[in-house]
Structure formats: C-alpha cells, structure tokens
Amino acid sequence: MRRLLRRKVEDVRYVHMITGSIGKTAILARNDQLEDARFKLFQPIAFMLASPIESRSVENFTDYLAEEKFDGMRCQIHVKGDEVRIFSRDMNEITHSFPEIVTFFADREMPGIVLDGEICVFTDNTIMPFQHLQKRMGLKKPSKKILEEHPTILISYDVLFFDGDPVFEQTLLERRDLLSKLSEEHNFPLTTQHLINHEDEIEILFDQALAHGNEGLMLKHKHSTYEYGQRRKSWLKVKKPGGSIDTIMMYAHAGSGKRGGTYSDFTLGVSVRDDERYEEEFIPIGKAYGGYTDEELKKLNSRIKKITAEKYGPTLGLYPDIVVELEFDDIQVNKRTKANYTLRFPRFKAIRWDLSPDDVDTLKDVERLYEEKLNQERLKQSSNPSFEFK
C-alpha cells in the first residue's frame, strides 16, 4: 500500500510537471486519468530547481558539471518553425517582451523543440547587469530605443523536448549531447560547461563567473534527469551575497503553520531622516523571514511585545528599536515602492543588538550600492567565455 501511494505521488508530480497546472493535474487525478496526460508543445513545463550548495553534502564533485549562473531571467522557449513562444519561471508568457529573440529563433527553421535557458542583456560582448534587463521586463511592445540600448539574447543550457518527444527522462549528459548538436546545426548560444576534476577548481570557476558579472556557478549532476517538485542534490547553486546593509525592523507579521502564534516575517527599512525627499524617519526596503535561529526568534518576539506601536490584524507596527543586518543578492529598481528600490532575496545576516536606530543605513547608501553594481567593470566574453555559439 505504501509503495502504491508513493507511486501515485510520483505520478501526480510528473503530470504537474508536463501540464504546468495544479488545477489540470487535480482534475486528472480525481478522474483517475493521470496516464492520459501528454506533453504539448507551447504549453510550459514546470522548471527544475536548484539547492544552495551549503544545504547539501556532496561526496564527489567529479560527478558534476559546472557552468556560470547568469545575471538574467530564467525562461523556457518553445519553437517549431517560425512559431516561437517564451515563458517565464512562473509560467507566464513573455513572448512580446523580447521580439529580437523571437526573430532569432524563428529564422532557424527548427523542428519542435523546448529549451531551458536564461535571457540576458548583451552588449559589447558583455553580459550586462540584471538592472538593464529590468527595463525590458513586462513590456508588451518595446520601443526601438529600448531594443537598441538593451538588446537581449537567450542562452540555452538544457533541452526538454525534441522533434515530437519529451527528453526530460534522459540524463544530463544525454540531453547535453543533443543540445550541443542542435546548437551546432542551428547556431544558437549555449552555456560553456566544465568538467570538475578536483574540488579546488570550483573556486577558480566561481571567481571567473564573478569577473564576468555573473551570479556564481551552477553544478549539475551528470546523470540527473530533469526533475521537478523538490530541491535535491542534482542541481546546486554556488553564490555569494550581493551585499548587506543595516536596517530597522518596521513591521512584524504573524507566521503560519509551525510558526503560528509567533511573529516570524518582518518588514525592514532604511533611514531617510536627513533626506529632503521624505518626511518620514524610515521607509521599507524589503521583507525577510529567514536567517535567524529559533532562539533568536524567541528573543525577537519577546522584544517585539515591548516596542509595539500599532496593530493591524496579524501585523504589528513597531517603534524604531531592532536593527538587523540584512543580506541580499541584488538591488532592484521598483517604482511601486516608496523607496523606488527593493532588495532581491533579502535574509537576516545578523540581529545587531549592539546598534541603535541612529546606525541604520540610509536610502542614499542603497542608491550608491545600486550605482556601483550597475557600473561595475565586467570581463568581456572573449576571455574564457561563459557561453558560446557552436
């Protein structure tokens, strides 16, 4: 019975992957029709995910291939002849935002194919910072100026479907061999992959990725299939934080599940006390709900009770008191926020009980960090390229 139940769970996970819809999967499961599910071209497949390398123990790094983790946007492209559709990681269609990529692949006269890859802004033989790509995201019809100033390419690193058949049950080595042949025949860019002969090589490749302006490395197990639904050891990401700032805790939000009854989600802010553009003392810059221990969370909740200023249902407004060093991957422009910026993947680095609200970083500090990243000199792709045309 247990084996039958486990098989049923695996079937549901597989059907969810190929339909891209939990609703469709639920209907098929309810009607006992999971076996009827079929992959359809131009219907996005759920994406495979990676685990942080520090969260998994690796016995033998020679079982993995390394490639650079680009500073772009993950996507899936479906192509057949001159029909091209592009889907984002949340499986929304974004085809109209990238007409030059559509034209590029439509001109290749390819058979039915699905590629997994990354969209990047690429100028002067250099992958540009993610902030450049932000100017292209969400545009239904980019202007001629935008297309000229922020041209994009799609760099492929996996193939999921080819000429009528899904290939995600094949191993990474098998899929990579197919992808390389397709790239050579149709002349589209794909990642440069590296064999790992010794663990020390990872640091060398990691430094090279950062010099290119990329986020870090992806390590992919040679014999892994294209998995969905769980973060395992098949794909590992090697990254370092983009930076950290000292922030003030402004709001505490009640948790759910095992954290029910405690405040475990927090809105953090930066100082605008001396900023002529604002009347407030602090404005939000991001939300975080991880990076602290259970003991620290207990201490936070004890302190929060003493500094609560207002209550809005499950949310508490706090007097300025608790300073948190917030670590993040990047800074993004976000015009929908009061700060006009937001932090990408913020998390607690340390609770700074030793600091006061007077020590909190300012919005101008955030703006300076953003400009430094935007203007960072990047190694051109002519030097140890992270992708190539076959």
mmCIF file of C-alpha atoms in Angstrom:
data_model
loop_
_atom_site.group_PDB
_atom_site.id
_atom_site.type_symbol
_atom_site.label_atom_id
_atom_site.label_comp_id
_atom_site.label_asym_id
_atom_site.label_seq_id
_atom_site.Cartn_x
_atom_site.Cartn_y
_atom_site.Cartn_z
ATOM 1 C CA MET A 1 0.000 0.000 0.000
ATOM 2 C CA ARG A 2 2.841 2.384 0.892
ATOM 3 C CA ARG A 3 4.624 1.632 -2.387
ATOM 4 C CA LEU A 4 1.374 2.203 -4.315
ATOM 5 C CA LEU A 5 0.842 5.548 -2.552
ATOM 6 C CA ARG A 6 4.431 6.621 -3.273
ATOM 7 C CA ARG A 7 3.948 5.725 -6.942
ATOM 8 C CA LYS A 8 0.728 7.771 -7.005
ATOM 9 C CA VAL A 9 2.582 10.804 -5.599
ATOM 10 C CA GLU A 10 5.298 10.428 -8.246
ATOM 11 C CA ASP A 11 2.656 10.197 -10.979
ATOM 12 C CA VAL A 12 0.973 13.377 -9.737
ATOM 13 C CA ARG A 13 4.324 15.199 -9.613
ATOM 14 C CA TYR A 14 5.147 14.089 -13.163
ATOM 15 C CA VAL A 15 1.757 15.157 -14.530
ATOM 16 C CA HIS A 16 2.078 18.512 -12.763
ATOM 17 C CA MET A 17 5.428 18.979 -14.486
ATOM 18 C CA ILE A 18 4.204 18.292 -18.019
ATOM 19 C CA THR A 19 0.904 20.159 -17.703
ATOM 20 C CA GLY A 20 2.286 23.101 -15.750
ATOM 21 C CA SER A 21 -1.062 23.352 -13.943
ATOM 22 C CA ILE A 22 -2.014 22.076 -10.494
ATOM 23 C CA GLY A 23 -5.666 22.537 -11.485
ATOM 24 C CA LYS A 24 -5.411 20.261 -14.545
ATOM 25 C CA THR A 25 -3.432 17.749 -12.521
ATOM 26 C CA ALA A 26 -6.076 17.671 -9.778
ATOM 27 C CA ILE A 27 -8.847 17.015 -12.306
ATOM 28 C CA LEU A 28 -6.900 14.194 -13.960
ATOM 29 C CA ALA A 29 -6.091 12.653 -10.561
ATOM 30 C CA ARG A 30 -9.706 12.886 -9.404
ATOM 31 C CA ASN A 31 -10.897 11.173 -12.597
ATOM 32 C CA ASP A 32 -8.101 8.575 -12.394
ATOM 33 C CA GLN A 33 -6.759 9.806 -15.749
ATOM 34 C CA LEU A 34 -3.144 10.650 -14.874
ATOM 35 C CA GLU A 35 -1.917 8.244 -17.551
ATOM 36 C CA ASP A 36 -3.754 10.301 -20.179
ATOM 37 C CA ALA A 37 -1.554 13.356 -19.570
ATOM 38 C CA ARG A 38 0.657 14.226 -22.506
ATOM 39 C CA PHE A 39 3.252 16.892 -23.120
ATOM 40 C CA LYS A 40 2.072 19.601 -25.518
ATOM 41 C CA LEU A 41 4.339 21.988 -27.360
ATOM 42 C CA PHE A 42 3.707 25.663 -26.468
ATOM 43 C CA GLN A 43 2.445 24.641 -23.034
ATOM 44 C CA PRO A 44 5.132 25.427 -20.416
ATOM 45 C CA ILE A 45 6.661 22.640 -18.353
ATOM 46 C CA ALA A 46 7.368 23.237 -14.658
ATOM 47 C CA PHE A 47 11.003 24.262 -14.111
ATOM 48 C CA MET A 48 13.708 22.228 -12.389
ATOM 49 C CA LEU A 49 15.074 23.942 -9.266
ATOM 50 C CA ALA A 50 18.483 24.115 -7.626
ATOM 51 C CA SER A 51 19.570 23.825 -3.992
ATOM 52 C CA PRO A 52 22.171 26.072 -2.319
ATOM 53 C CA ILE A 53 25.388 24.085 -2.175
ATOM 54 C CA GLU A 54 25.767 24.775 1.551
ATOM 55 C CA SER A 55 22.451 22.981 2.208
ATOM 56 C CA ARG A 56 23.588 19.669 0.693
ATOM 57 C CA SER A 57 26.566 17.416 1.387
ATOM 58 C CA VAL A 58 28.445 16.392 -1.763
ATOM 59 C CA GLU A 59 30.619 13.290 -1.691
ATOM 60 C CA ASN A 60 32.217 13.564 -5.127
ATOM 61 C CA PHE A 61 32.316 16.792 -7.144
ATOM 62 C CA THR A 62 33.648 14.936 -10.190
ATOM 63 C CA ASP A 63 30.070 13.692 -10.670
ATOM 64 C CA TYR A 64 29.071 17.258 -11.565
ATOM 65 C CA LEU A 65 29.483 19.652 -14.482
ATOM 66 C CA ALA A 66 29.913 23.385 -13.807
ATOM 67 C CA GLU A 67 28.514 26.343 -15.741
ATOM 68 C CA GLU A 68 28.176 30.014 -14.886
ATOM 69 C CA LYS A 69 24.948 31.230 -13.266
ATOM 70 C CA PHE A 70 23.891 34.202 -15.346
ATOM 71 C CA ASP A 71 22.679 37.569 -14.100
ATOM 72 C CA GLY A 72 19.487 37.293 -16.123
ATOM 73 C CA MET A 73 15.963 35.860 -16.175
ATOM 74 C CA ARG A 74 15.225 32.136 -16.356
ATOM 75 C CA CYS A 75 12.927 31.196 -19.202
ATOM 76 C CA GLN A 76 11.652 28.378 -21.353
ATOM 77 C CA ILE A 77 11.352 28.760 -25.124
ATOM 78 C CA HIS A 78 9.116 26.620 -27.337
ATOM 79 C CA VAL A 79 9.936 26.665 -31.053
ATOM 80 C CA LYS A 80 8.547 24.971 -34.137
ATOM 81 C CA GLY A 81 9.382 26.502 -37.494
ATOM 82 C CA ASP A 82 8.540 30.200 -37.325
ATOM 83 C CA GLU A 83 6.294 29.821 -34.273
ATOM 84 C CA VAL A 84 8.071 30.879 -31.075
ATOM 85 C CA ARG A 85 6.746 31.368 -27.558
ATOM 86 C CA ILE A 86 8.682 32.279 -24.421
ATOM 87 C CA PHE A 87 7.602 31.576 -20.828
ATOM 88 C CA SER A 88 8.951 32.930 -17.531
ATOM 89 C CA ARG A 89 9.703 30.841 -14.459
ATOM 90 C CA ASP A 90 6.178 31.456 -13.125
ATOM 91 C CA MET A 91 4.983 30.052 -16.496
ATOM 92 C CA ASN A 92 3.529 33.319 -17.759
ATOM 93 C CA GLU A 93 4.041 34.063 -21.434
ATOM 94 C CA ILE A 94 6.563 36.852 -22.081
ATOM 95 C CA THR A 95 6.992 36.419 -25.851
ATOM 96 C CA HIS A 96 6.078 40.016 -26.785
ATOM 97 C CA SER A 97 8.707 41.481 -24.458
ATOM 98 C CA PHE A 98 11.587 40.010 -26.480
ATOM 99 C CA PRO A 99 10.887 40.332 -30.222
ATOM 100 C CA GLU A 100 14.570 40.050 -31.195
ATOM 101 C CA ILE A 101 14.776 36.610 -29.528
ATOM 102 C CA VAL A 102 11.590 35.538 -31.299
ATOM 103 C CA THR A 103 13.008 36.632 -34.670
ATOM 104 C CA PHE A 104 16.353 34.948 -33.944
ATOM 105 C CA PHE A 105 14.789 31.541 -33.297
ATOM 106 C CA ALA A 106 12.069 31.853 -35.949
ATOM 107 C CA ASP A 107 14.816 32.277 -38.569
ATOM 108 C CA ARG A 108 16.459 28.966 -37.535
ATOM 109 C CA GLU A 109 13.742 26.720 -39.057
ATOM 110 C CA MET A 110 13.921 24.322 -36.130
ATOM 111 C CA PRO A 111 11.784 21.225 -35.501
ATOM 112 C CA GLY A 112 9.551 21.172 -32.433
ATOM 113 C CA ILE A 113 11.845 21.933 -29.510
ATOM 114 C CA VAL A 114 11.753 23.218 -25.906
ATOM 115 C CA LEU A 115 14.851 24.831 -24.420
ATOM 116 C CA ASP A 116 15.563 25.889 -20.837
ATOM 117 C CA GLY A 117 17.811 28.915 -20.537
ATOM 118 C CA GLU A 118 18.466 32.477 -19.445
ATOM 119 C CA ILE A 119 17.596 35.808 -21.033
ATOM 120 C CA CYS A 120 20.372 38.384 -20.611
ATOM 121 C CA VAL A 121 21.080 41.871 -21.901
ATOM 122 C CA PHE A 122 24.199 41.508 -24.025
ATOM 123 C CA THR A 123 26.149 44.460 -25.453
ATOM 124 C CA ASP A 124 29.785 44.991 -26.430
ATOM 125 C CA ASN A 125 30.474 41.268 -25.942
ATOM 126 C CA THR A 126 29.470 41.638 -22.277
ATOM 127 C CA ILE A 127 26.555 40.323 -20.205
ATOM 128 C CA MET A 128 25.098 43.415 -18.587
ATOM 129 C CA PRO A 129 23.740 43.693 -15.002
ATOM 130 C CA PHE A 130 20.242 42.457 -14.231
ATOM 131 C CA GLN A 131 19.154 46.082 -13.795
ATOM 132 C CA HIS A 132 19.426 46.509 -17.580
ATOM 133 C CA LEU A 133 17.129 43.540 -18.120
ATOM 134 C CA GLN A 134 14.569 45.067 -15.761
ATOM 135 C CA LYS A 135 13.988 47.781 -18.351
ATOM 136 C CA ARG A 136 12.756 45.076 -20.746
ATOM 137 C CA MET A 137 10.612 43.042 -18.378
ATOM 138 C CA GLY A 138 6.851 43.468 -18.642
ATOM 139 C CA LEU A 139 6.953 45.490 -21.864
ATOM 140 C CA LYS A 140 4.360 44.305 -24.364
ATOM 141 C CA LYS A 141 5.975 46.221 -27.211
ATOM 142 C CA PRO A 142 9.496 47.521 -26.502
ATOM 143 C CA SER A 143 10.361 50.756 -28.290
ATOM 144 C CA LYS A 144 13.100 50.939 -30.910
ATOM 145 C CA LYS A 145 15.227 52.881 -28.416
ATOM 146 C CA ILE A 146 14.826 50.221 -25.717
ATOM 147 C CA LEU A 147 15.712 47.471 -28.198
ATOM 148 C CA GLU A 148 18.853 49.335 -29.269
ATOM 149 C CA GLU A 149 20.011 50.247 -25.767
ATOM 150 C CA HIS A 150 19.185 46.927 -24.063
ATOM 151 C CA PRO A 151 19.402 44.107 -26.645
ATOM 152 C CA THR A 152 18.797 40.620 -25.269
ATOM 153 C CA ILE A 153 19.876 37.092 -26.085
ATOM 154 C CA LEU A 154 18.693 33.728 -24.828
ATOM 155 C CA ILE A 155 21.475 31.418 -23.641
ATOM 156 C CA SER A 156 20.338 27.787 -23.521
ATOM 157 C CA TYR A 157 21.542 25.202 -21.028
ATOM 158 C CA ASP A 158 19.050 22.356 -21.344
ATOM 159 C CA VAL A 159 16.664 20.741 -23.831
ATOM 160 C CA LEU A 160 13.369 19.238 -22.659
ATOM 161 C CA PHE A 161 11.609 18.271 -25.878
ATOM 162 C CA PHE A 162 12.792 17.494 -29.403
ATOM 163 C CA ASP A 163 11.020 16.548 -32.618
ATOM 164 C CA GLY A 164 7.882 15.081 -31.062
ATOM 165 C CA ASP A 165 9.283 13.509 -27.903
ATOM 166 C CA PRO A 166 9.999 14.729 -24.341
ATOM 167 C CA VAL A 167 13.608 14.096 -23.296
ATOM 168 C CA PHE A 168 13.487 15.106 -19.620
ATOM 169 C CA GLU A 169 13.821 11.451 -18.546
ATOM 170 C CA GLN A 170 17.230 11.280 -20.231
ATOM 171 C CA THR A 171 20.369 12.014 -18.218
ATOM 172 C CA LEU A 172 22.002 15.442 -18.254
ATOM 173 C CA LEU A 173 24.886 14.066 -20.344
ATOM 174 C CA GLU A 174 22.440 12.723 -22.930
ATOM 175 C CA ARG A 175 20.451 15.940 -23.026
ATOM 176 C CA ARG A 176 23.646 17.996 -23.253
ATOM 177 C CA ASP A 177 24.892 15.919 -26.199
ATOM 178 C CA LEU A 178 21.585 16.564 -28.006
ATOM 179 C CA LEU A 179 21.678 20.278 -27.113
ATOM 180 C CA SER A 180 25.234 20.650 -28.436
ATOM 181 C CA LYS A 181 24.309 19.019 -31.754
ATOM 182 C CA LEU A 182 21.245 21.258 -32.089
ATOM 183 C CA SER A 183 23.285 24.365 -31.265
ATOM 184 C CA GLU A 184 25.870 23.448 -33.872
ATOM 185 C CA GLU A 185 23.239 22.757 -36.523
ATOM 186 C CA HIS A 186 21.040 25.800 -35.846
ATOM 187 C CA ASN A 187 23.668 28.181 -34.445
ATOM 188 C CA PHE A 188 22.158 29.359 -31.154
ATOM 189 C CA PRO A 189 24.110 30.177 -27.955
ATOM 190 C CA LEU A 190 24.515 27.664 -25.143
ATOM 191 C CA THR A 191 26.428 27.617 -21.889
ATOM 192 C CA THR A 192 30.043 26.597 -21.629
ATOM 193 C CA GLN A 193 30.289 23.577 -19.326
ATOM 194 C CA HIS A 194 33.355 22.474 -17.394
ATOM 195 C CA LEU A 195 34.377 19.108 -16.046
ATOM 196 C CA ILE A 196 35.365 19.169 -12.367
ATOM 197 C CA ASN A 197 38.469 17.117 -11.688
ATOM 198 C CA HIS A 198 39.080 18.493 -8.203
ATOM 199 C CA GLU A 199 37.033 20.496 -5.690
ATOM 200 C CA ASP A 200 39.594 23.353 -5.811
ATOM 201 C CA GLU A 201 38.592 24.045 -9.432
ATOM 202 C CA ILE A 202 35.174 25.227 -8.251
ATOM 203 C CA GLU A 203 36.676 28.325 -6.611
ATOM 204 C CA ILE A 204 38.607 29.174 -9.806
ATOM 205 C CA LEU A 205 35.482 28.851 -11.944
ATOM 206 C CA PHE A 206 33.474 30.797 -9.363
ATOM 207 C CA ASP A 207 35.895 33.736 -9.465
ATOM 208 C CA GLN A 208 35.767 33.698 -13.268
ATOM 209 C CA ALA A 209 31.949 33.838 -13.158
ATOM 210 C CA LEU A 210 32.051 36.864 -10.842
ATOM 211 C CA ALA A 211 34.566 38.565 -13.143
ATOM 212 C CA HIS A 212 32.061 38.154 -15.987
ATOM 213 C CA GLY A 213 29.491 39.858 -13.756
ATOM 214 C CA ASN A 214 27.506 36.652 -13.302
ATOM 215 C CA GLU A 215 25.977 35.488 -10.018
ATOM 216 C CA GLY A 216 28.138 32.428 -9.459
ATOM 217 C CA LEU A 217 28.097 28.800 -10.574
ATOM 218 C CA MET A 218 25.627 26.015 -11.224
ATOM 219 C CA LEU A 219 26.806 22.467 -10.534
ATOM 220 C CA LYS A 220 24.731 19.819 -12.324
ATOM 221 C CA HIS A 221 24.951 16.086 -11.750
ATOM 222 C CA LYS A 222 25.955 14.318 -14.938
ATOM 223 C CA HIS A 223 23.410 11.526 -14.593
ATOM 224 C CA SER A 224 20.419 13.525 -13.326
ATOM 225 C CA THR A 225 17.100 13.611 -15.144
ATOM 226 C CA TYR A 226 15.118 16.852 -15.429
ATOM 227 C CA GLU A 227 13.411 16.790 -12.028
ATOM 228 C CA TYR A 228 10.516 18.806 -10.710
ATOM 229 C CA GLY A 229 8.981 19.476 -7.320
ATOM 230 C CA GLN A 230 11.885 19.021 -4.925
ATOM 231 C CA ARG A 231 15.214 20.719 -4.374
ATOM 232 C CA ARG A 232 17.632 17.817 -4.338
ATOM 233 C CA LYS A 233 21.363 17.413 -4.995
ATOM 234 C CA SER A 234 21.066 17.173 -8.787
ATOM 235 C CA TRP A 235 21.470 20.922 -9.342
ATOM 236 C CA LEU A 236 23.463 23.012 -6.863
ATOM 237 C CA LYS A 237 23.986 26.772 -6.947
ATOM 238 C CA VAL A 238 27.191 28.369 -5.721
ATOM 239 C CA LYS A 239 26.683 32.049 -4.961
ATOM 240 C CA LYS A 240 27.842 34.758 -2.603
ATOM 241 C CA PRO A 241 25.682 37.592 -1.258
ATOM 242 C CA GLY A 242 25.488 40.753 -3.322
ATOM 243 C CA GLY A 243 25.918 42.808 -0.150
ATOM 244 C CA SER A 244 24.408 43.677 3.205
ATOM 245 C CA ILE A 245 23.007 46.768 4.906
ATOM 246 C CA ASP A 246 21.905 47.615 8.438
ATOM 247 C CA THR A 247 18.117 48.076 8.550
ATOM 248 C CA ILE A 248 15.450 48.894 11.110
ATOM 249 C CA MET A 249 12.603 46.483 11.836
ATOM 250 C CA MET A 250 9.389 48.356 10.998
ATOM 251 C CA TYR A 251 6.673 45.682 10.955
ATOM 252 C CA ALA A 252 6.282 42.144 12.311
ATOM 253 C CA HIS A 253 3.863 39.751 10.618
ATOM 254 C CA ALA A 254 2.379 36.671 12.285
ATOM 255 C CA GLY A 255 3.653 33.367 10.924
ATOM 256 C CA SER A 256 1.608 30.330 9.935
ATOM 257 C CA GLY A 257 1.973 26.569 10.192
ATOM 258 C CA LYS A 258 4.631 25.538 12.680
ATOM 259 C CA ARG A 259 5.350 29.236 13.301
ATOM 260 C CA GLY A 260 1.754 30.037 14.135
ATOM 261 C CA GLY A 261 1.450 32.185 17.234
ATOM 262 C CA THR A 262 4.803 33.882 16.657
ATOM 263 C CA TYR A 263 5.926 36.840 14.572
ATOM 264 C CA SER A 264 8.384 35.450 12.020
ATOM 265 C CA ASP A 265 8.023 37.629 8.890
ATOM 266 C CA PHE A 266 9.464 41.121 9.059
ATOM 267 C CA THR A 267 9.470 44.333 7.036
ATOM 268 C CA LEU A 268 12.809 46.134 7.257
ATOM 269 C CA GLY A 269 13.537 49.750 6.440
ATOM 270 C CA VAL A 270 16.303 52.242 5.787
ATOM 271 C CA SER A 271 16.740 55.742 7.175
ATOM 272 C CA VAL A 272 15.502 58.859 5.352
ATOM 273 C CA ARG A 273 15.771 61.158 8.367
ATOM 274 C CA ASP A 274 18.092 63.590 6.575
ATOM 275 C CA ASP A 275 16.644 63.062 3.106
ATOM 276 C CA GLU A 276 14.809 66.134 1.835
ATOM 277 C CA ARG A 277 12.621 63.931 -0.392
ATOM 278 C CA TYR A 278 10.828 62.341 2.570
ATOM 279 C CA GLU A 279 9.013 63.372 5.725
ATOM 280 C CA GLU A 280 9.319 60.007 7.493
ATOM 281 C CA GLU A 281 12.261 58.731 9.511
ATOM 282 C CA PHE A 282 12.339 55.277 7.901
ATOM 283 C CA ILE A 283 10.844 53.673 4.781
ATOM 284 C CA PRO A 284 10.598 49.958 3.848
ATOM 285 C CA ILE A 285 13.289 48.372 1.682
ATOM 286 C CA GLY A 286 12.410 44.668 1.893
ATOM 287 C CA LYS A 287 10.812 41.750 3.715
ATOM 288 C CA ALA A 288 12.651 38.822 5.283
ATOM 289 C CA TYR A 289 11.567 35.671 7.051
ATOM 290 C CA GLY A 290 14.714 33.602 7.398
ATOM 291 C CA GLY A 291 18.307 33.590 8.563
ATOM 292 C CA TYR A 292 17.677 33.564 12.315
ATOM 293 C CA THR A 293 17.726 30.706 14.832
ATOM 294 C CA ASP A 294 14.764 29.524 16.902
ATOM 295 C CA GLU A 295 16.392 31.069 19.971
ATOM 296 C CA GLU A 296 16.837 34.409 18.174
ATOM 297 C CA LEU A 297 13.220 34.308 17.006
ATOM 298 C CA LYS A 298 12.085 33.745 20.591
ATOM 299 C CA LYS A 299 14.144 36.728 21.739
ATOM 300 C CA LEU A 300 12.791 38.863 18.883
ATOM 301 C CA ASN A 301 9.189 38.077 19.830
ATOM 302 C CA SER A 302 9.860 38.967 23.436
ATOM 303 C CA ARG A 303 11.302 42.318 22.414
ATOM 304 C CA ILE A 304 8.560 42.999 19.835
ATOM 305 C CA LYS A 305 5.897 42.891 22.564
ATOM 306 C CA LYS A 306 7.630 45.818 24.273
ATOM 307 C CA ILE A 307 8.006 48.025 21.168
ATOM 308 C CA THR A 308 4.593 47.530 19.505
ATOM 309 C CA ALA A 309 3.120 50.863 18.428
ATOM 310 C CA GLU A 310 0.069 49.710 16.441
ATOM 311 C CA LYS A 311 -1.710 46.527 15.461
ATOM 312 C CA TYR A 312 -3.268 45.845 12.051
ATOM 313 C CA GLY A 313 -4.809 42.383 12.270
ATOM 314 C CA PRO A 314 -1.881 39.910 12.091
ATOM 315 C CA THR A 315 0.645 42.727 11.622
ATOM 316 C CA LEU A 316 2.330 44.853 14.251
ATOM 317 C CA GLY A 317 3.732 48.321 13.643
ATOM 318 C CA LEU A 318 6.894 48.793 15.727
ATOM 319 C CA TYR A 319 8.733 51.672 17.313
ATOM 320 C CA PRO A 320 12.273 52.024 15.873
ATOM 321 C CA ASP A 321 14.427 49.756 18.012
ATOM 322 C CA ILE A 322 15.653 46.462 16.483
ATOM 323 C CA VAL A 323 18.480 46.723 13.958
ATOM 324 C CA VAL A 324 19.014 43.847 11.519
ATOM 325 C CA GLU A 325 21.957 43.393 9.170
ATOM 326 C CA LEU A 326 20.152 42.295 6.039
ATOM 327 C CA GLU A 327 21.957 40.240 3.396
ATOM 328 C CA PHE A 328 20.705 40.238 -0.196
ATOM 329 C CA ASP A 329 21.552 39.025 -3.692
ATOM 330 C CA ASP A 330 20.978 42.290 -5.513
ATOM 331 C CA ILE A 331 19.218 45.662 -5.505
ATOM 332 C CA GLN A 332 16.397 46.231 -7.985
ATOM 333 C CA VAL A 333 14.526 49.306 -9.107
ATOM 334 C CA ASN A 334 10.888 49.057 -8.020
ATOM 335 C CA LYS A 335 8.824 52.170 -8.714
ATOM 336 C CA ARG A 336 5.860 50.692 -6.849
ATOM 337 C CA THR A 337 7.654 51.142 -3.538
ATOM 338 C CA LYS A 338 8.236 54.333 -1.572
ATOM 339 C CA ALA A 339 11.998 53.823 -1.767
ATOM 340 C CA ASN A 340 11.869 53.101 -5.533
ATOM 341 C CA TYR A 341 14.176 50.171 -4.781
ATOM 342 C CA THR A 342 13.786 46.731 -3.287
ATOM 343 C CA LEU A 343 16.224 44.021 -2.234
ATOM 344 C CA ARG A 344 16.401 40.733 -4.141
ATOM 345 C CA PHE A 345 16.152 37.685 -1.833
ATOM 346 C CA PRO A 346 16.792 39.508 1.466
ATOM 347 C CA ARG A 347 17.512 37.442 4.595
ATOM 348 C CA PHE A 348 18.840 38.019 8.111
ATOM 349 C CA LYS A 349 22.612 38.003 8.389
ATOM 350 C CA ALA A 350 22.692 39.164 11.997
ATOM 351 C CA ILE A 351 20.460 40.820 14.589
ATOM 352 C CA ARG A 352 22.516 43.782 15.707
ATOM 353 C CA TRP A 353 21.508 44.161 19.341
ATOM 354 C CA ASP A 354 24.615 46.344 19.705
ATOM 355 C CA LEU A 355 23.344 49.011 17.279
ATOM 356 C CA SER A 356 20.696 51.714 17.603
ATOM 357 C CA PRO A 357 18.337 53.300 15.025
ATOM 358 C CA ASP A 358 20.966 56.007 14.542
ATOM 359 C CA ASP A 359 23.255 53.378 12.980
ATOM 360 C CA VAL A 360 20.827 52.272 10.251
ATOM 361 C CA ASP A 361 21.967 52.709 6.641
ATOM 362 C CA THR A 362 20.232 55.328 4.510
ATOM 363 C CA LEU A 363 18.359 55.224 1.233
ATOM 364 C CA LYS A 364 21.269 57.140 -0.274
ATOM 365 C CA ASP A 365 23.529 54.239 0.772
ATOM 366 C CA VAL A 366 21.219 51.885 -1.138
ATOM 367 C CA GLU A 367 21.306 54.144 -4.200
ATOM 368 C CA ARG A 368 25.098 54.253 -4.068
ATOM 369 C CA LEU A 369 25.359 50.456 -3.889
ATOM 370 C CA TYR A 370 22.979 50.157 -6.837
ATOM 371 C CA GLU A 371 25.057 52.526 -8.969
ATOM 372 C CA GLU A 372 28.290 50.734 -8.034
ATOM 373 C CA LYS A 373 26.845 47.400 -9.175
ATOM 374 C CA LEU A 374 25.454 48.934 -12.340
ATOM 375 C CA ASN A 375 28.805 50.457 -13.265
ATOM 376 C CA GLN A 376 30.953 47.518 -12.191
ATOM 377 C CA GLU A 377 33.544 46.662 -14.818
ATOM 378 C CA ARG A 378 32.849 43.252 -16.317
ATOM 379 C CA LEU A 379 35.136 40.818 -18.092
ATOM 380 C CA LYS A 380 34.202 40.529 -21.754
ATOM 381 C CA GLN A 381 33.067 37.175 -23.067
ATOM 382 C CA SER A 382 36.154 36.995 -25.277
ATOM 383 C CA SER A 383 38.069 35.930 -22.156
ATOM 384 C CA ASN A 384 37.123 32.388 -21.019
ATOM 385 C CA PRO A 385 33.527 32.796 -22.289
ATOM 386 C CA SER A 386 30.603 31.559 -20.210
ATOM 387 C CA PHE A 387 28.614 30.746 -23.356
ATOM 388 C CA GLU A 388 29.345 30.060 -26.992
ATOM 389 C CA PHE A 389 27.933 29.593 -30.454
ATOM 390 C CA LYS A 390 28.745 26.200 -31.923
#
